Each structure stands twice: as structure tokens, then as C-alpha cells.
Coordinates of C-alpha atoms in Angstrom, one line a residue:
V1 CA 293.3 71.0 148.3
V2 CA 290.9 73.1 148.8
F3 CA 291.0 77.0 148.6
T4 CA 290.0 78.4 151.8
E5 CA 290.0 82.6 149.6
S6 CA 289.9 81.5 145.8
K7 CA 287.4 84.7 144.8
R8 CA 284.3 82.2 143.8
V9 CA 284.9 81.8 147.7
I10 CA 285.0 85.3 148.5
S11 CA 282.2 85.6 145.9
S12 CA 279.9 83.2 146.8
R13 CA 280.4 84.7 151.1
K14 CA 280.1 88.4 149.5
N15 CA 276.9 87.0 148.4
T16 CA 275.7 84.9 151.5
L17 CA 276.7 88.6 153.3
E18 CA 274.4 90.3 151.8
L19 CA 271.1 88.1 151.8
L20 CA 271.8 88.1 155.8
L21 CA 272.4 91.1 156.3
A22 CA 268.9 91.8 153.9
S23 CA 267.2 89.4 156.6
G24 CA 266.8 92.5 158.9
N25 CA 267.2 95.2 161.1
H26 CA 271.1 95.5 161.4
D27 CA 272.1 99.1 161.9
C28 CA 275.0 98.6 163.2
L29 CA 275.0 102.5 164.5
L30 CA 271.9 101.4 167.2
C31 CA 273.3 98.2 168.1
P32 CA 274.2 97.0 171.4
A33 CA 276.1 94.2 170.4
T34 CA 278.3 96.9 168.3
G35 CA 282.0 95.6 168.4
E36 CA 281.0 92.1 169.2
C37 CA 279.5 90.5 166.7
I38 CA 280.5 89.0 164.0
L39 CA 278.2 89.5 161.6
Q40 CA 279.3 93.2 161.6
D41 CA 282.9 91.4 161.5
L42 CA 283.0 89.5 158.7
A43 CA 281.4 91.9 156.7
Y44 CA 283.5 94.5 157.8
R45 CA 285.9 92.1 156.1
Y46 CA 284.5 91.2 152.6
Q47 CA 283.8 94.4 152.3
V48 CA 280.2 93.9 152.3
A49 CA 279.5 97.6 152.5
G50 CA 275.5 97.5 151.6
T51 CA 272.8 94.8 150.3
S52 CA 271.7 94.6 146.2
Y53 CA 268.4 92.3 147.7
P54 CA 264.9 94.2 149.1
R55 CA 265.4 94.3 152.9
Q56 CA 262.6 91.9 154.7
V57 CA 260.4 93.2 157.4
P58 CA 260.7 91.0 160.0
P59 CA 257.5 89.3 161.2
Y60 CA 257.7 89.0 164.3
D61 CA 258.2 91.9 167.6
M62 CA 260.6 92.0 169.8
E63 CA 260.5 90.1 173.2
A64 CA 260.8 91.9 176.5
V65 CA 258.8 90.3 178.4
N66 CA 261.1 88.3 180.6
P67 CA 263.6 89.9 183.1
F68 CA 267.4 88.8 181.9
I69 CA 267.5 88.3 177.6
L70 CA 266.0 90.6 174.7
R71 CA 265.0 88.6 172.0
D72 CA 265.5 90.6 169.0
F73 CA 264.1 89.4 166.0
S74 CA 265.0 91.4 163.3
R75 CA 269.1 90.8 164.0
C76 CA 267.8 87.5 164.2
I77 CA 269.8 85.1 161.3
L78 CA 268.5 81.9 161.9
C79 CA 272.4 80.4 162.5
G80 CA 271.2 78.3 165.5
R81 CA 274.4 78.7 166.9
C82 CA 271.5 80.3 169.6
V83 CA 270.1 75.8 169.4
R84 CA 273.6 74.0 169.4
S85 CA 274.2 75.9 172.7
C86 CA 270.9 75.2 174.2
Q87 CA 270.5 72.2 173.0
E88 CA 274.3 70.3 172.3
V89 CA 275.9 72.0 174.9
Q90 CA 273.7 72.5 177.8
V91 CA 271.1 70.4 177.6
N92 CA 268.1 72.0 177.8
N93 CA 266.6 72.1 174.7
A94 CA 264.3 74.6 176.1
I95 CA 264.5 75.7 172.1
S96 CA 264.1 75.2 168.3
I97 CA 264.1 76.5 164.7
G98 CA 260.1 76.5 164.6
Y99 CA 257.8 77.7 161.1
R100 CA 259.6 77.0 158.0
G101 CA 260.7 79.7 154.8
K102 CA 260.6 83.1 155.2
V103 CA 258.5 82.9 159.0
S104 CA 260.9 80.4 160.6
K105 CA 262.3 81.5 163.6
I106 CA 264.0 80.7 167.0
V107 CA 260.9 79.3 169.3
A108 CA 260.4 77.8 172.7
A109 CA 258.2 75.4 173.0
G110 CA 254.7 76.4 172.1
D111 CA 256.4 79.4 171.1
R112 CA 255.9 81.0 174.4
P113 CA 257.6 83.8 176.0
L114 CA 260.9 82.5 177.3
K115 CA 259.5 83.8 180.9
D116 CA 257.1 80.5 180.3
S117 CA 258.7 78.3 179.1
D118 CA 261.9 75.5 180.5
C119 CA 264.6 78.0 179.3
V120 CA 266.7 78.1 183.2
F121 CA 267.9 81.9 181.7
C122 CA 271.9 81.0 181.6
G123 CA 272.8 83.0 179.2
E124 CA 274.9 80.5 176.8
C125 CA 272.7 81.5 174.2
V126 CA 273.5 84.8 174.3
Q127 CA 276.4 84.1 174.2
A128 CA 276.4 82.2 171.4
C129 CA 274.8 84.9 169.3
P130 CA 276.5 86.5 166.5
T131 CA 274.5 89.4 165.8
G132 CA 272.2 91.2 168.3
A133 CA 269.7 88.9 168.3
L134 CA 269.8 88.0 171.7
V135 CA 271.7 90.5 174.5
P136 CA 271.2 91.1 178.2
K137 CA 268.3 92.5 178.7
D138 CA 269.4 96.3 179.7
A139 CA 272.3 96.2 177.4
R140 CA 271.2 99.1 175.1
F141 CA 272.2 101.0 178.1
R142 CA 275.7 99.7 178.7
P143 CA 278.8 101.0 178.0
R144 CA 279.8 99.7 174.1
P145 CA 282.8 96.1 174.6
W146 CA 285.2 98.7 174.1
Q147 CA 284.8 100.6 176.5
T148 CA 284.8 98.0 179.4
E149 CA 288.5 96.4 180.0
K150 CA 287.3 93.1 181.4
I151 CA 288.4 91.6 184.2
R152 CA 289.0 87.7 184.9
T153 CA 287.7 86.5 188.2
T154 CA 285.7 83.2 189.8
C155 CA 282.0 83.1 190.8
P156 CA 280.7 83.6 194.1
Y157 CA 277.3 81.7 193.9
C158 CA 278.3 77.3 194.4
G159 CA 281.7 75.5 194.1
V160 CA 282.0 74.4 191.1
G161 CA 284.2 77.7 191.0
C162 CA 283.3 78.6 187.9
Q163 CA 285.5 81.2 185.5
M164 CA 284.3 84.7 184.2
H165 CA 285.1 87.7 182.6
L166 CA 283.2 91.0 185.0
H167 CA 283.2 94.0 182.3
V168 CA 284.4 97.0 184.0
R169 CA 283.1 101.0 183.8
D170 CA 283.8 103.5 186.1
N171 CA 284.1 100.9 188.8
Q172 CA 281.2 99.3 187.8
I173 CA 279.8 96.2 186.5
H174 CA 278.4 96.6 183.3
R175 CA 278.5 92.7 182.4
V176 CA 279.6 89.2 183.2
T177 CA 280.9 86.7 180.6
G178 CA 282.1 82.7 180.6
V179 CA 285.7 82.3 180.1
E180 CA 285.6 80.5 176.9
N181 CA 288.5 77.8 176.8
A182 CA 289.1 77.8 180.9
L183 CA 287.8 75.6 182.9
P184 CA 285.8 74.0 184.6
N185 CA 283.2 75.8 182.7
E186 CA 284.4 76.4 179.5
G187 CA 282.1 79.9 179.0
S188 CA 279.1 78.3 180.6
L189 CA 277.0 80.7 183.1
C190 CA 274.0 80.0 185.0
V191 CA 271.7 82.7 185.5
K192 CA 272.5 83.3 188.6
G193 CA 276.1 83.8 187.6
R194 CA 275.9 85.8 184.5
F195 CA 272.9 88.2 185.5
G196 CA 273.3 87.8 189.1
F197 CA 276.2 90.3 189.8
E198 CA 273.4 94.1 190.1
F199 CA 274.1 93.2 194.0
V200 CA 278.4 94.8 193.8
S201 CA 277.2 98.4 193.5
S202 CA 273.5 98.3 195.3
P203 CA 273.0 101.4 197.2
E204 CA 273.1 99.4 200.5
R205 CA 276.0 98.6 200.4
L206 CA 277.7 99.3 203.4
Q207 CA 280.2 101.2 203.5
T208 CA 280.9 102.9 207.0
P209 CA 281.2 101.0 210.2
L210 CA 278.9 101.1 211.9
I211 CA 279.1 101.3 216.0
K212 CA 276.0 101.3 217.8
E213 CA 275.2 103.5 220.7
N214 CA 272.2 104.3 223.2
G215 CA 270.7 101.3 220.7
R216 CA 271.0 102.9 217.4
F217 CA 273.6 103.4 214.8
R218 CA 276.3 105.9 214.2
A219 CA 278.2 105.9 211.4
A220 CA 282.3 106.0 212.1
G221 CA 285.9 106.0 210.9
W222 CA 287.8 102.5 211.3
D223 CA 290.3 103.7 213.4
E224 CA 287.5 104.2 215.7
A225 CA 285.4 101.5 215.5
L226 CA 288.1 99.2 215.3
D227 CA 289.4 100.4 218.6
V228 CA 286.0 99.1 220.7
C229 CA 286.1 95.9 218.9
A230 CA 289.8 95.7 220.2
S231 CA 288.7 96.6 223.8
G232 CA 285.1 94.5 222.4
L233 CA 286.9 91.7 222.9
K234 CA 289.7 91.7 225.1
R235 CA 286.8 92.8 228.6
A236 CA 285.3 89.7 227.4
V237 CA 288.9 87.4 227.6
S238 CA 289.8 89.7 230.7
R239 CA 286.6 88.7 232.4
H240 CA 285.7 85.5 231.0
G241 CA 288.5 83.7 229.3
P242 CA 289.8 83.1 225.9
D243 CA 287.1 81.1 225.2
S244 CA 284.4 82.6 225.9
I245 CA 284.6 84.2 221.9
G246 CA 283.1 82.6 219.1
V247 CA 284.7 83.6 215.7
L248 CA 282.1 82.5 212.6
S249 CA 284.1 82.5 209.6
S250 CA 283.1 82.4 206.2
A251 CA 283.0 79.8 203.1
R252 CA 282.1 83.2 200.3
A253 CA 285.6 84.3 201.6
T254 CA 288.5 84.0 200.2
N255 CA 291.9 80.7 201.4
E256 CA 294.0 84.0 202.2
E257 CA 290.9 85.1 204.3
N258 CA 289.9 82.4 206.1
Y259 CA 294.0 82.4 206.9
L260 CA 294.1 85.1 208.4
V261 CA 290.8 85.2 210.8
Q262 CA 291.1 81.0 211.7
K263 CA 295.1 82.6 213.1
F264 CA 292.9 85.2 214.8
T265 CA 290.9 83.7 216.8
R266 CA 294.1 81.1 218.3
A267 CA 296.9 83.1 218.1
V268 CA 295.8 85.9 218.7
L269 CA 292.4 85.4 221.2
G270 CA 293.7 82.2 222.3
T271 CA 290.6 80.0 221.4
N272 CA 289.7 77.4 219.3
N273 CA 286.2 78.9 219.0
I274 CA 286.8 79.0 215.4
D275 CA 283.8 77.1 212.6
H276 CA 281.6 78.5 209.2
C277 CA 279.1 76.9 207.3
A278 CA 281.1 73.9 206.7
R279 CA 279.6 73.1 209.6
L280 CA 276.4 72.7 208.4
C281 CA 277.0 71.4 204.7
H282 CA 280.1 69.9 204.8
S283 CA 282.2 69.2 207.7
S284 CA 280.7 65.6 207.7
T285 CA 282.9 65.4 203.9
V286 CA 285.8 66.7 205.1
S287 CA 285.4 64.4 208.6
G288 CA 284.0 61.0 205.8
L289 CA 287.1 61.4 203.6
G290 CA 290.1 62.3 204.8
Q291 CA 289.0 59.1 207.5
V292 CA 288.9 57.5 204.2
F293 CA 291.3 58.6 201.5
G294 CA 292.6 61.8 204.3
S295 CA 291.4 64.3 201.9
G296 CA 288.2 66.0 202.2
A297 CA 287.4 67.0 198.9
M298 CA 286.1 65.7 195.6
T299 CA 288.6 63.3 194.8
N300 CA 287.9 63.9 190.5
T301 CA 288.1 67.2 189.3
I302 CA 285.0 67.8 187.0
A303 CA 286.2 68.3 184.0
D304 CA 287.3 65.1 184.2
L305 CA 283.2 64.3 184.8
E306 CA 282.7 63.6 181.2
K307 CA 285.1 60.7 181.0
A308 CA 282.5 58.7 183.1
D309 CA 280.0 55.1 182.1
V310 CA 277.6 55.9 185.2
F311 CA 277.2 58.5 187.2
L312 CA 275.4 57.6 190.5
V313 CA 273.8 61.1 192.1
T314 CA 272.9 60.8 195.7
G315 CA 271.0 64.0 198.1
S316 CA 271.8 66.1 195.1
N317 CA 269.7 68.8 192.9
T318 CA 272.8 69.3 190.6
T319 CA 270.5 70.9 187.8
E320 CA 269.7 73.5 190.1
S321 CA 272.6 73.6 192.7
H322 CA 275.2 73.5 189.9
P323 CA 274.3 74.3 186.8
V324 CA 277.6 74.2 185.3
L325 CA 278.9 70.7 186.5
S326 CA 275.0 69.3 185.6
I327 CA 276.0 70.2 182.1
R328 CA 279.2 67.5 182.0
V329 CA 276.3 64.8 183.2
K330 CA 273.6 65.5 181.2
R331 CA 275.8 65.7 178.1
A332 CA 277.6 62.9 178.8
V333 CA 274.9 61.1 179.2
A334 CA 272.6 62.6 176.7
Q335 CA 276.0 62.4 173.6
Q336 CA 278.1 59.7 174.8
G337 CA 276.5 56.9 176.0
A338 CA 276.5 57.0 179.9
K339 CA 274.3 55.7 182.3
L340 CA 272.6 57.2 184.8
I341 CA 271.6 56.1 188.1
V342 CA 269.4 58.7 190.8
V343 CA 268.8 57.5 194.4
D344 CA 266.1 60.7 195.9
P345 CA 263.2 60.3 196.9
R346 CA 262.5 63.6 195.0
R347 CA 261.6 64.0 191.2
I348 CA 264.4 66.2 190.1
P349 CA 264.8 67.3 186.8
L350 CA 267.5 64.9 186.5
V351 CA 265.3 61.7 186.6
D352 CA 264.7 62.3 183.5
F353 CA 267.6 61.5 181.7
A354 CA 268.2 58.5 184.5
H355 CA 268.4 55.0 183.3
V356 CA 267.5 54.1 187.4
W357 CA 265.4 56.0 189.6
L358 CA 265.5 54.8 193.3
R359 CA 263.1 56.9 196.0
Q360 CA 264.8 55.3 198.9
N361 CA 262.9 56.4 202.5
L362 CA 264.6 59.5 203.6
G363 CA 266.9 59.2 206.1
T364 CA 267.7 55.5 204.8
D365 CA 270.7 56.0 202.8
I366 CA 273.3 53.5 205.0
D367 CA 270.8 50.7 204.7
W368 CA 270.1 51.4 200.1
I369 CA 273.8 51.6 199.8
N370 CA 275.0 48.3 202.0
G371 CA 272.2 47.0 199.8
M372 CA 273.9 47.9 196.9
M373 CA 277.3 46.4 197.9
N374 CA 275.4 43.6 199.7
V375 CA 274.4 42.7 195.5
I376 CA 277.6 42.8 194.4
V377 CA 279.4 41.3 197.2
E378 CA 277.3 38.0 196.8
E379 CA 277.5 38.4 192.7
G380 CA 281.5 39.0 192.5
L381 CA 281.0 41.7 190.5
Y382 CA 284.1 44.0 193.0
D383 CA 286.9 44.4 192.1
H384 CA 288.7 41.4 193.3
D385 CA 292.4 43.1 192.4
F386 CA 291.7 47.1 193.8
V387 CA 290.1 45.2 197.1
A388 CA 293.1 43.5 197.4
Q389 CA 295.5 45.6 196.9
R390 CA 294.0 49.3 198.3
T391 CA 292.6 48.0 200.6
Q392 CA 291.6 46.7 204.6
G393 CA 289.5 45.7 206.5
F394 CA 287.2 44.2 203.1
E395 CA 286.3 40.9 205.3
E396 CA 284.4 43.4 208.0
L397 CA 282.7 45.3 205.3
K398 CA 281.6 41.6 204.3
A399 CA 280.4 40.3 207.2
V400 CA 278.7 43.9 207.8
V401 CA 276.5 43.6 204.6
A402 CA 275.7 40.3 204.5
G403 CA 272.8 41.1 206.6
Y404 CA 271.9 44.3 203.7
T405 CA 269.6 42.1 201.2
P406 CA 267.8 44.3 198.7
E407 CA 264.8 42.6 200.3
A408 CA 265.2 43.6 203.4
V409 CA 266.4 47.0 202.6
Q410 CA 263.3 47.4 201.1
E411 CA 261.5 46.7 204.1
S412 CA 263.3 50.3 205.5
T413 CA 263.7 52.4 202.1
G414 CA 260.9 51.2 200.1
I415 CA 263.2 50.7 197.0
D416 CA 261.5 47.6 194.9
P417 CA 264.7 45.1 195.4
Q418 CA 264.8 44.0 191.6
D419 CA 266.0 48.0 190.8
L420 CA 268.2 48.4 193.7
R421 CA 269.9 45.0 192.5
A422 CA 270.1 46.9 188.0
A423 CA 271.5 50.0 190.1
A424 CA 273.8 47.7 191.6
R425 CA 275.0 45.9 188.6
L426 CA 275.1 49.0 186.8
Y427 CA 277.4 51.0 188.9
A428 CA 279.8 47.7 189.5
G429 CA 279.8 46.8 185.7
A430 CA 280.9 50.4 184.7
G431 CA 284.4 50.6 184.1
A432 CA 285.0 53.9 185.2
A433 CA 282.3 55.5 188.0
S434 CA 281.9 58.9 188.7
I435 CA 279.5 59.7 192.5
L436 CA 278.1 62.7 193.0
Y437 CA 277.0 63.6 196.0
A438 CA 275.9 66.9 197.6
M439 CA 274.2 68.1 201.0
G440 CA 271.2 65.9 200.8
I441 CA 272.9 63.2 202.4
T442 CA 274.9 64.4 204.8
Q443 CA 273.7 66.8 206.5
H444 CA 271.7 64.2 208.6
V445 CA 272.9 62.6 211.6
C446 CA 274.5 59.9 210.5
G447 CA 275.7 62.2 207.7
T448 CA 279.4 61.0 208.2
D449 CA 278.6 57.8 207.7
N450 CA 276.6 58.7 204.8
V451 CA 279.9 59.8 203.4
K452 CA 282.2 56.8 204.6
S453 CA 279.6 54.2 203.1
L454 CA 280.0 56.1 199.6
A455 CA 283.3 55.5 199.5
N456 CA 283.3 52.0 200.4
L457 CA 280.7 51.1 197.6
A458 CA 283.2 53.1 195.3
M459 CA 286.5 51.1 196.7
L460 CA 285.0 48.0 196.4
C461 CA 284.0 48.0 192.7
G462 CA 287.8 49.4 192.4
H463 CA 286.0 53.2 190.8
I464 CA 289.0 55.4 192.5
G465 CA 292.4 57.3 191.2
I466 CA 290.0 56.4 187.7
E467 CA 289.5 59.2 185.1
G468 CA 286.5 59.2 185.3
G469 CA 286.0 57.3 189.1
G470 CA 285.7 58.9 192.5
V471 CA 283.8 60.3 194.8
N472 CA 282.4 64.1 194.4
P473 CA 281.2 65.5 197.3
L474 CA 279.6 69.5 195.3
R475 CA 280.0 72.5 197.4
G476 CA 277.4 74.2 198.5
Q477 CA 278.7 78.3 198.8
N478 CA 281.8 78.6 196.7
N479 CA 284.8 78.2 199.1
V480 CA 283.6 75.8 201.2
Q481 CA 286.1 73.6 200.8
G482 CA 289.4 76.6 200.7
A483 CA 287.7 77.4 204.7
C484 CA 288.3 74.3 205.6
D485 CA 291.9 73.4 204.0
M486 CA 292.7 77.3 205.8
G487 CA 291.9 75.1 208.7
A488 CA 288.6 77.9 209.8
L489 CA 287.0 74.9 211.4
P490 CA 287.3 74.1 215.5
N491 CA 289.6 71.0 215.2
V492 CA 292.8 71.1 213.0
Y493 CA 295.2 74.5 211.9
P494 CA 295.1 74.6 208.2
G495 CA 295.9 71.5 206.0
Y496 CA 294.1 69.0 208.8
Q497 CA 297.0 69.3 211.5
R498 CA 294.8 68.8 214.6
V499 CA 295.3 71.2 217.4
S500 CA 295.4 68.5 220.1
D501 CA 298.2 66.8 219.1
P502 CA 301.4 68.9 221.2
A503 CA 304.1 68.4 218.0
L504 CA 301.8 70.1 215.6
R505 CA 300.4 72.6 218.3
E506 CA 304.4 73.2 218.8
K507 CA 305.0 74.0 215.3
M508 CA 302.4 76.4 214.1
Q509 CA 302.9 78.2 218.1
T510 CA 306.6 78.6 216.3
R511 CA 305.4 79.4 212.5
W512 CA 303.5 81.9 213.9
N513 CA 305.3 83.1 216.4
A514 CA 302.4 83.4 219.1
S515 CA 303.1 83.0 222.8
S516 CA 301.3 80.2 223.3
L517 CA 298.3 78.3 221.4
P518 CA 294.4 76.4 222.9
A519 CA 295.3 72.8 223.6
V520 CA 291.6 72.4 223.6
E521 CA 289.5 71.6 220.4
G522 CA 287.3 75.4 220.0
L523 CA 283.4 74.8 219.9
K524 CA 282.0 74.4 217.1
V525 CA 279.1 77.2 215.3
T526 CA 275.5 74.6 216.5
E527 CA 277.5 74.6 220.2
M528 CA 278.6 78.3 219.8
I529 CA 274.2 79.4 219.4
P530 CA 273.6 77.4 222.8
G531 CA 276.8 78.2 224.2
A532 CA 275.5 82.3 224.4
L533 CA 272.4 81.3 225.8
E534 CA 274.0 79.7 228.8
G535 CA 275.9 82.0 229.2
D536 CA 279.7 80.8 228.0
V537 CA 279.7 82.3 224.9
R538 CA 280.0 85.9 225.6
A539 CA 281.7 87.6 222.1
M540 CA 281.5 86.5 218.7
Y541 CA 283.0 88.1 215.9
I542 CA 280.6 86.5 212.9
I543 CA 281.5 87.6 209.1
G544 CA 279.9 87.0 205.6
E545 CA 277.4 84.9 207.9
N546 CA 273.8 86.0 208.3
P547 CA 272.7 82.9 210.9
A548 CA 269.9 85.6 212.6
L549 CA 268.1 83.9 209.0
S550 CA 269.9 81.2 207.8
D551 CA 268.9 79.7 210.6
A552 CA 266.4 77.1 210.6
D553 CA 265.3 78.1 214.2
S554 CA 265.7 81.9 213.7
G555 CA 263.9 83.2 217.3
H556 CA 266.8 81.1 219.1
V557 CA 270.0 82.4 217.1
R558 CA 268.4 85.5 217.7
Q559 CA 267.6 85.9 221.1
A560 CA 271.3 84.2 221.4
L561 CA 273.2 86.8 219.5
D562 CA 270.8 89.8 221.9
G563 CA 272.4 88.0 225.3
L564 CA 275.9 88.1 223.8
D565 CA 278.1 91.3 225.6
F566 CA 279.5 92.3 222.7
L567 CA 278.8 91.5 219.1
V568 CA 281.2 92.2 216.0
V569 CA 279.7 91.4 212.3
Q570 CA 281.7 92.0 209.4
D571 CA 279.2 92.3 206.5
I572 CA 278.7 93.1 203.1
F573 CA 275.4 94.0 204.2
L574 CA 273.3 95.4 207.3
T575 CA 272.2 91.9 207.7
E576 CA 269.5 90.4 210.1
T577 CA 272.5 89.6 212.1
A578 CA 274.1 93.0 211.7
Q579 CA 270.9 94.2 213.2
Y580 CA 272.1 92.7 216.6
A581 CA 276.3 93.6 216.5
D582 CA 278.0 96.2 218.7
V583 CA 280.3 97.2 215.9
V584 CA 279.8 96.6 211.7
L585 CA 282.7 96.6 209.9
P586 CA 282.2 96.7 206.5
A587 CA 283.1 93.9 203.5
C588 CA 284.6 93.9 200.5
T589 CA 282.8 91.8 197.8
F590 CA 283.9 89.2 196.0
A591 CA 284.4 91.5 192.8
E592 CA 287.0 94.4 194.5
K593 CA 289.2 91.8 195.9
E594 CA 292.8 90.4 194.4

């Protein structure tokens, strides 16, 4: 029998609380953690009004030299929660408890300031801290917790989809915290998600439409701006036909917005010239996995990753591009005995956790994947039942990979044959193995074939349709997947229904009550800009994209935009692309949408 509220237990707790209150500066009146401080809550619960112990003078000054986190050592009770969250949750191992006795302190390596350490400023320690020892840098100048409203939303940055709370007062975000006990992040965030919210209230935000006259913008009302947009687009259609217009939707917009944009493009403007940035990052995933599995998305959930026995990561600097997802990989490897294969010419941070690191020559991904399959087939390591019951074309695959021996593959990839064999055996021998990849293999001329090769590898070993397995593309922007699913692509309607199929076209025409829908596949984003230079594309509507800055050949893009007869840009800032527009329409950020 365990007694948790006996007189002896309560007396011990009160004594512990008095010792903690004497350990530093615990002035609740001025502490930014007031209202959320666990020490404060416990003192109130057990009616500990003060301490009979002499107050200790904190031996360390406050650290405020980094841009995100304030470290007030006078409020630290050395509970170790920040250390555990850093080492066991985030697996960043950036801080630990240093020194001994009364001078113990939470330190980064070498007792350096966080800005000079291995800290990545994910803020996991801030969320775990039970007192005011770790708070956001400007917390002392923000409203108190009870003065703000917590609004749940989805992080606007990468494709992981972390759930977070915006702490809002007077229509302004004052703080961001992760939603605990909610997938996929379970309270964790990265530096961008936790601290990168100032842009929402930036004074440089567009607040009224702008119309360009005589080379200069002037503010305008919405009615006037929309009239100018409508007349400019109608003029392009009447003079040059519907296909003279190109529309770029946004992977940062919601599903509903992307659906509406592609519907407007097809049913109103009368063209399939609709695309977005997935063309430049993961359209090869949509195509490749769509052909193989019928769906161009992750085959497994993010939460499923920690059930993998082996990870194969390629073309992804996961800790930088998808930090919260990388946590699950690091935890599985460091704490649960999972194995990690990294295939990347760079020494990315995950290499420190890897059991096998293959450094391929650039552009040779199909070769090393076929090389792994060669080993798996030759040594009989593949899943015979899965291949026989659930796949097609095994004999053709076997014939193709027969020539990709590890020794032959070494000539093109530069990978040592023994390392390739070790990786193949490790992957094939797993109970469940998960492939993670990103734009390092998709942004190639052979990107779609790279994706299909990875799918072949997974099917060969039966790592599909099971927990902890699968082929899992890591999306770049927060809604690349949704924008594709909603049909913001030149060749498919929502749900990847092909625009060239007469039956599907008639179905969508009826559903949308449209007089007609175009039958010809539209221009890709990579064709719209050259089309503008050649005079085939005469007008564009660009939403939430900035090709004048992000395109590899920005001079080429700027020349094309400058040559358009009419350009509408809708964005939250006056971007480099917007500078070329005839009409600029303000947009809402993620935090302003339902």
C-alpha cells in the first residue's frame, strides 16, 4: 500500500518546497512564468507561504546573449527536466548538469552560452521547465499566460504538420507552444515553429490592394482591384485564348483555397494551366508513388516511425528540414535499438547516429538502389511470400538488377561493395524498415525513377503495409501534399483524376456546373515561365509564390514576368515577384484562417 497524501508525505513535500524556494530568486510577482509555474502551484497547494531556510545567493548571472531563450539561473531548481527533454525527447544532447554541490548548473558543452553551443533552439527545454528559469527571450514584455487566448493550429513551415497553440491577445501572437498529447509532434516544435511567428504582425504586411499606374503602385479598394483583375484576365482570354493564362497556386495555402484556385482556373478561365511548387520538389513523388501504389503520399504515419527496426534515409537532411520528424528517428536508434542507414554524399547530422553511411556520387541513386536489390535477390533475402502474392513484374526486376553487382555499381556510385552489401543485408533483414527521402533524390531529371526504385526496394523486402515500414516522402512546404490532392496540377482534377479522361471531365463539368472544361493538359510551372518569354503565356495569377527570388535562374524569371501583358500577385508581403505585378492583392497568413 502506497500512501501519497499522508501527514509524513505532506510534511516532507513542504520541507522540499521550502528548500527549493530558498535556492534562488523565486519572486512570483515579477516572474514571467507566473500562472504556469509548477513550483508556484505546488507552494499554493501545500500552503507553503515562505521558507525558514536562508536564501541562497545565485552564483550565476542571467544569460541573455542568444536570440530566443532567456536563462535565469536564479530561478533554476536543478530538476533536470530540461536536460531530459534535450537528451531523451529531442536527442540533441546539447545540455547537461555541470559542476557539483551548491554550484551545480545546467551547462552546454564547455559551459558556453547556448548561442555558441550545439543547441538548435528547438525550445523543448523551455516547454519542459517548471519555473521561470527558461522562458522566451522577450517573455518579460509579453502579456501574462492568463491574459492570452490559446488557439490551436498547424505549423506553417515544413510538411510535418506539428500542432501548436498560438497565445493571442489583442489580435497579436505573443507566444507559441506545442500541443502536448497530440500527433504528430506531441508537444515538440523546432526553432521556426516555436519562435518564427513575428512575420504575422509585421508592419510590412500588405493590408490593401495595390494597382500599378505609370510604373508606381497606389493603394486601392477591393472592388476596384478585383475589377481590374477581372478585366485584365478577360482581355487575355479574348485576345489570345484561355491557354494564354498561367496560374500558380500555393503549397502554403489551405486545401480549400487550393481547391478553389484550380476550380477557378478550369471552370472560369477555361484552362488547365494550374501548377504549384510541388513541380519543383515532389511532383516526382506524386507521379512515382502514384504509379506504383496508387497514392503519391507517405505510406505510413509519422507516429509509426518509431516502430521501425531499420531506417534508410536518403536525399534528406532530416534534422534540418524536418526537425520534429527526425526526433523519432533519433529516439528509435538511440533508445530502442533501431538501425540507421544514411545514403548521402554529405556528412549530415544523422550520420552521427548511422550504422552504415554510403556516400554516393551525385546522380547515381538508381544504381545504388539497384545494387542493393541485386544483393537481396542473389542472396535470397527478399520476402518470397510478399513478392509472390502482392507484386507484379518480379522476373523483369530480377533481370534488370542482375547487372548491378556491388562491384559494377562501385564504378558509377563510388560506394564500397562491402558497405553496399552490409546496407542491403541490414535493410532486408529487418522486421520492419522505413525509407525516408526528400528533395535530394526527387529534384533530378530521373526523380520519378528514383522514387519508383525505392518503392521496388521496399516491395522486394515486404516492407509495405506494415507498422514501421513503408516509403515515406518528407514534404517541403506545409501543404504540398494537400495542394496536389486538391488538383492544383496541370494534368489532374482533385483526387488525381486525369483531365484527359472524357468521362472524368464530364463528371467534373456536371459537378461544377461548368459550360465546358478544357481537355488538354495544362502547362507546368517549368513551362509557364519559358512560355511567357516566347509570348505564348500573356497573363499570370501567382498566389503565395515568389519565383523572382526562389527560381534558380531569377534573371530569366524576371525577364519573363516583365514581358507579361498582365500579372496579378497575391501574397502577404510585397515580394520580389509582386514588384512586377499590375495588381497586388493582400493575403491572409495561416494564423488568420479557419
